[in-house]
Tab-separated table of C-alpha atoms in Angstrom:
chain	number	residue	atom	x	y	z
A	1199	ARG	CA	110.872	101.429	198.351
A	1200	LEU	CA	109.219	101.435	195.045
A	1201	LEU	CA	106.466	103.580	196.579
A	1202	ASP	CA	108.797	105.762	198.191
A	1203	MET	CA	110.921	106.482	194.899
A	1204	SER	CA	107.654	106.889	192.725
A	1205	SER	CA	106.304	109.542	195.522
A	1206	GLU	CA	109.404	111.477	195.368
A	1207	LEU	CA	109.979	111.462	191.619
A	1208	SER	CA	106.495	112.674	190.854
A	1209	GLY	CA	107.458	116.128	192.639
A	1210	SER	CA	110.030	117.057	190.244
A	1211	LEU	CA	110.044	117.829	186.470
A	1212	ASP	CA	114.181	118.696	186.290
A	1213	PRO	CA	115.657	115.854	184.790
A	1214	ARG	CA	119.030	116.112	186.804
A	1215	GLN	CA	116.943	116.514	190.137
A	1216	VAL	CA	115.047	113.229	188.925
A	1217	ALA	CA	118.390	111.312	188.015
A	1218	ASN	CA	120.067	112.517	191.441
A	1219	LEU	CA	116.673	111.225	193.274
A	1220	MET	CA	116.997	107.793	191.413
A	1221	ALA	CA	120.281	107.104	192.055
A	1222	GLY	CA	120.050	107.761	195.696
A	1223	HIS	CA	117.099	105.301	196.137
A	1224	LEU	CA	118.894	102.427	193.995
A	1225	VAL	CA	122.271	103.067	196.184
A	1226	ARG	CA	119.993	102.451	199.488
A	1227	ALA	CA	118.006	99.610	197.897
A	1228	MET	CA	120.784	97.585	196.287
A	1229	GLY	CA	123.263	98.328	199.091
A	1230	VAL	CA	125.986	99.488	196.591
A	1231	ASP	CA	128.526	102.271	197.040
A	1232	GLU	CA	127.730	104.494	194.118
A	1233	CYS	CA	125.176	105.060	191.123
A	1234	ALA	CA	125.179	106.836	187.961
A	1235	ILE	CA	122.294	107.785	185.966
A	1236	SER	CA	123.025	108.680	182.316
A	1237	TYR	CA	121.059	109.700	179.158
A	1238	TRP	CA	121.932	108.136	175.763
A	1239	ASP	CA	122.161	110.621	173.066
A	1240	ARG	CA	121.729	108.041	170.146
A	1241	PRO	CA	122.380	110.329	167.089
A	1242	SER	CA	125.976	111.322	168.776
A	1243	GLY	CA	126.873	108.397	169.832
A	1244	ARG	CA	127.349	109.242	173.471
A	1245	VAL	CA	126.204	108.902	176.957
A	1246	GLU	CA	125.591	112.274	178.748
A	1247	SER	CA	125.669	112.172	182.659
A	1248	LEU	CA	122.457	113.159	184.496
A	1249	GLY	CA	122.620	112.366	188.110
A	1250	TYR	CA	124.741	110.749	190.741
A	1251	HIS	CA	125.054	109.280	194.159
A	1252	PRO	CA	126.907	110.170	196.641
A	1253	PRO	CA	125.842	113.843	195.315
A	1254	LEU	CA	128.593	115.405	193.163
A	1255	ARG	CA	128.601	119.080	191.815
A	1256	ILE	CA	127.962	118.852	188.120
A	1257	ASP	CA	131.279	120.252	187.235
A	1258	GLU	CA	132.845	117.100	189.040
A	1259	MET	CA	131.069	114.993	186.917
A	1260	GLU	CA	132.486	113.651	183.473
A	1261	PRO	CA	129.869	115.390	181.005
A	1262	TYR	CA	129.887	112.486	178.739
A	1263	PHE	CA	131.694	109.586	177.074
A	1264	ALA	CA	131.579	107.999	173.535
A	1265	VAL	CA	129.882	104.938	173.978
A	1266	ALA	CA	131.858	103.210	171.230
A	1267	GLY	CA	134.714	102.537	173.459
A	1268	PHE	CA	132.716	100.130	175.886
A	1269	PRO	CA	131.137	97.299	174.105
A	1270	GLU	CA	129.417	96.080	177.108
A	1271	THR	CA	127.558	99.510	177.682
A	1272	LEU	CA	126.495	99.451	174.237
A	1273	ARG	CA	125.053	96.010	174.829
A	1274	VAL	CA	122.975	97.267	177.699
A	1275	LEU	CA	121.905	100.039	175.656
A	1276	GLU	CA	121.030	98.460	172.406
A	1277	ARG	CA	119.820	95.072	173.652
A	1278	GLN	CA	118.289	96.291	176.687
A	1279	GLU	CA	120.332	93.507	178.693
A	1280	THR	CA	121.697	93.729	182.217
A	1281	VAL	CA	125.483	93.497	182.450
A	1282	ILE	CA	127.636	92.589	185.497
A	1283	VAL	CA	131.487	93.533	185.365
A	1284	ASP	CA	133.827	92.065	188.053
A	1285	ALA	CA	137.293	93.433	188.152
A	1286	LEU	CA	138.570	90.146	189.217
A	1287	ASP	CA	136.990	88.305	186.485
A	1288	PRO	CA	139.792	87.588	183.827
A	1289	ALA	CA	137.195	87.547	181.150
A	1290	ALA	CA	135.748	90.825	181.792
A	1291	ASP	CA	135.910	93.641	179.427
A	1292	PRO	CA	139.380	95.207	179.681
A	1293	ALA	CA	137.820	98.783	179.202
A	1294	GLU	CA	135.479	98.679	181.978
A	1295	VAL	CA	137.858	96.815	184.397
A	1296	GLU	CA	140.278	99.837	183.959
A	1297	LEU	CA	137.674	102.238	184.994
A	1298	LEU	CA	136.587	99.893	188.010
A	1299	VAL	CA	140.318	99.804	189.299
A	1300	ARG	CA	140.784	103.447	188.491
A	1301	ASP	CA	138.093	104.528	190.973
A	1302	GLY	CA	138.653	101.769	193.492
A	1303	ASN	CA	135.782	99.445	192.685
A	1304	ARG	CA	135.223	95.933	192.553
A	1305	VAL	CA	131.780	95.284	190.644
A	1306	LEU	CA	129.577	97.079	188.399
A	1307	ALA	CA	126.096	96.446	187.417
A	1308	MET	CA	124.752	98.147	184.560
A	1309	LEU	CA	120.855	98.048	183.564
A	1310	PRO	CA	119.200	100.032	180.503
A	1311	LEU	CA	116.567	102.866	181.310
A	1312	VAL	CA	113.817	101.647	179.152
A	1313	ALA	CA	110.631	104.160	178.357
A	1314	LYS	CA	107.904	103.002	175.967
A	1315	GLY	CA	110.019	100.252	174.660
A	1316	GLN	CA	113.129	102.389	173.773
A	1317	SER	CA	116.496	102.521	175.796
A	1318	ILE	CA	116.707	106.196	176.848
A	1319	GLY	CA	119.799	105.618	179.210
A	1320	ILE	CA	121.701	103.673	181.491
A	1321	VAL	CA	121.911	102.985	185.337
A	1322	GLU	CA	125.786	102.032	186.591
A	1323	MET	CA	125.940	100.664	190.099
A	1324	PHE	CA	129.371	100.417	191.750
A	1325	SER	CA	130.380	98.605	194.682
A	1326	LYS	CA	133.939	98.459	196.331
A	1327	ASN	CA	133.127	94.727	197.489
A	1328	GLU	CA	131.699	91.717	195.984
A	1329	VAL	CA	127.928	91.912	195.752
A	1330	ARG	CA	125.846	89.008	195.136
A	1331	TRP	CA	123.262	89.941	192.190
A	1332	ASP	CA	120.782	87.053	192.463
A	1333	ALA	CA	117.746	87.039	190.531
A	1334	GLN	CA	115.461	88.687	193.098
A	1335	ARG	CA	117.926	91.657	193.714
A	1336	LEU	CA	118.262	92.164	190.035
A	1337	GLU	CA	114.512	91.927	189.621
A	1338	LEU	CA	114.018	94.820	191.837
A	1339	ALA	CA	116.662	97.043	190.268
A	1340	ARG	CA	115.045	96.453	186.884
A	1341	THR	CA	111.706	97.244	188.294
A	1342	MET	CA	113.059	100.495	190.112
A	1343	ALA	CA	115.111	101.484	186.985
A	1344	ASN	CA	111.886	101.031	184.651
A	1345	GLU	CA	109.707	102.895	187.166
A	1346	ALA	CA	112.268	105.765	187.325
A	1347	ALA	CA	112.902	105.804	183.506
A	1348	ILE	CA	109.436	106.811	182.877
A	1349	ALA	CA	109.894	109.860	185.266
A	1350	LEU	CA	113.211	110.749	183.663
A	1351	GLU	CA	111.442	110.632	180.178
A	1352	ASN	CA	108.772	112.815	181.606
A	1353	ALA	CA	110.995	115.317	182.873
A	1354	ARG	CA	112.991	115.472	179.691
A	1355	LEU	CA	110.103	115.918	177.388
A	1356	TYR	CA	108.815	118.880	179.802
A	1357	GLU	CA	112.300	120.507	179.791
A	1358	ASP	CA	112.475	120.339	175.813
A	1359	ALA	CA	108.860	121.752	175.670
A	1360	ARG	CA	109.988	124.482	178.026
A	1361	LYS	CA	112.860	125.426	175.986
A	1362	HIS	CA	110.642	125.762	172.804
A	1363	ALA	CA	108.336	128.171	174.631
A	1364	ASP	CA	111.027	130.192	176.272
A	1365	ARG	CA	113.229	130.739	173.178
A	1366	ASP	CA	113.006	132.310	169.976
A	1367	PRO	CA	113.190	129.378	167.234
A	1368	LEU	CA	115.153	131.573	164.912
A	1369	THR	CA	117.875	133.044	167.015
A	1370	GLY	CA	117.614	130.529	170.028
A	1371	PHE	CA	117.585	133.539	172.418
A	1372	TYR	CA	115.235	133.859	175.380
A	1373	ASN	CA	111.871	135.503	174.261
A	1374	HIS	CA	109.634	138.122	176.018
A	1375	ARG	CA	107.703	135.583	177.880
A	1376	PHE	CA	110.745	134.190	179.635
A	1377	LEU	CA	111.599	137.840	180.595
A	1378	HIS	CA	108.327	138.415	182.459
A	1379	GLU	CA	108.690	134.893	184.279
A	1380	ARG	CA	112.206	135.516	185.218
A	1381	MET	CA	111.325	139.157	186.282
A	1382	GLY	CA	108.406	137.871	188.434
A	1383	GLU	CA	110.782	135.388	189.911
A	1384	GLU	CA	113.597	138.106	191.071
A	1385	VAL	CA	110.833	140.325	192.237
A	1386	VAL	CA	109.640	137.799	194.692
A	1387	ARG	CA	113.127	136.990	195.866
A	1388	SER	CA	114.184	140.548	196.447
A	1389	GLN	CA	110.848	140.962	198.686
A	1390	ARG	CA	111.559	137.668	200.343
A	1391	GLY	CA	115.003	138.720	201.302
A	1392	ARG	CA	114.274	142.211	201.744
A	1393	ARG	CA	117.090	143.434	199.389
A	1394	PRO	CA	116.481	146.186	196.755
A	1395	LEU	CA	116.256	144.882	192.961
A	1396	SER	CA	117.829	146.808	190.116
A	1397	VAL	CA	116.886	146.359	186.122
A	1398	LEU	CA	119.476	147.320	183.451
A	1399	MET	CA	118.140	147.492	180.120
A	1400	LEU	CA	120.396	147.743	176.982
A	1401	ASP	CA	119.444	148.752	173.582
A	1402	LEU	CA	121.500	147.034	170.850
A	1403	ASP	CA	121.771	148.846	167.687
A	1404	ASP	CA	121.535	146.842	164.313
A	1405	PHE	CA	120.273	143.707	166.319
A	1406	LYS	CA	118.404	142.592	163.049
A	1407	LEU	CA	122.077	141.754	161.739
A	1408	VAL	CA	122.037	138.849	164.195
């Protein structure tokens, strides 16, 4: 399973695609019902959704949530600990239990995504029925999460580099280089689909005011 996941993750440098692939492999390996992969935006104090399995359209996912309201989630991120939450456990965190019950789940397992010793995100695995998280199962989950975290961080760094290369640093607008790349993509697309391609150019007066 590790080899299959590593091979598939190495074929993408898109963070969301990597996160979705990661979630799918964890669901199949762990025998859970759902898996969410999220990125920790430490300065803003929130966790941002990146991937999910079963596949969801991005507009169906909650884009982010403030981690301050979920102490167990914060513990996973800050201390890099594994936390198991059972909705039937009277000592479980009420905030986590409320979400579990709302979505019809029984058990939640949370693991940190760690790259180069730093927490970059979190894995949340949901099950509608009781799951026995023994030492062997948890060790495999941690190994898969650590392996995937490296691929996710590489994809994120690549995306950041592309943004800096494709955008003007002053305005944040796409630059001349990006225009040529996109133009080439659209020409190939029109040729493949045997459809006409049109280009509209607009000249903006007083653009320097921007």
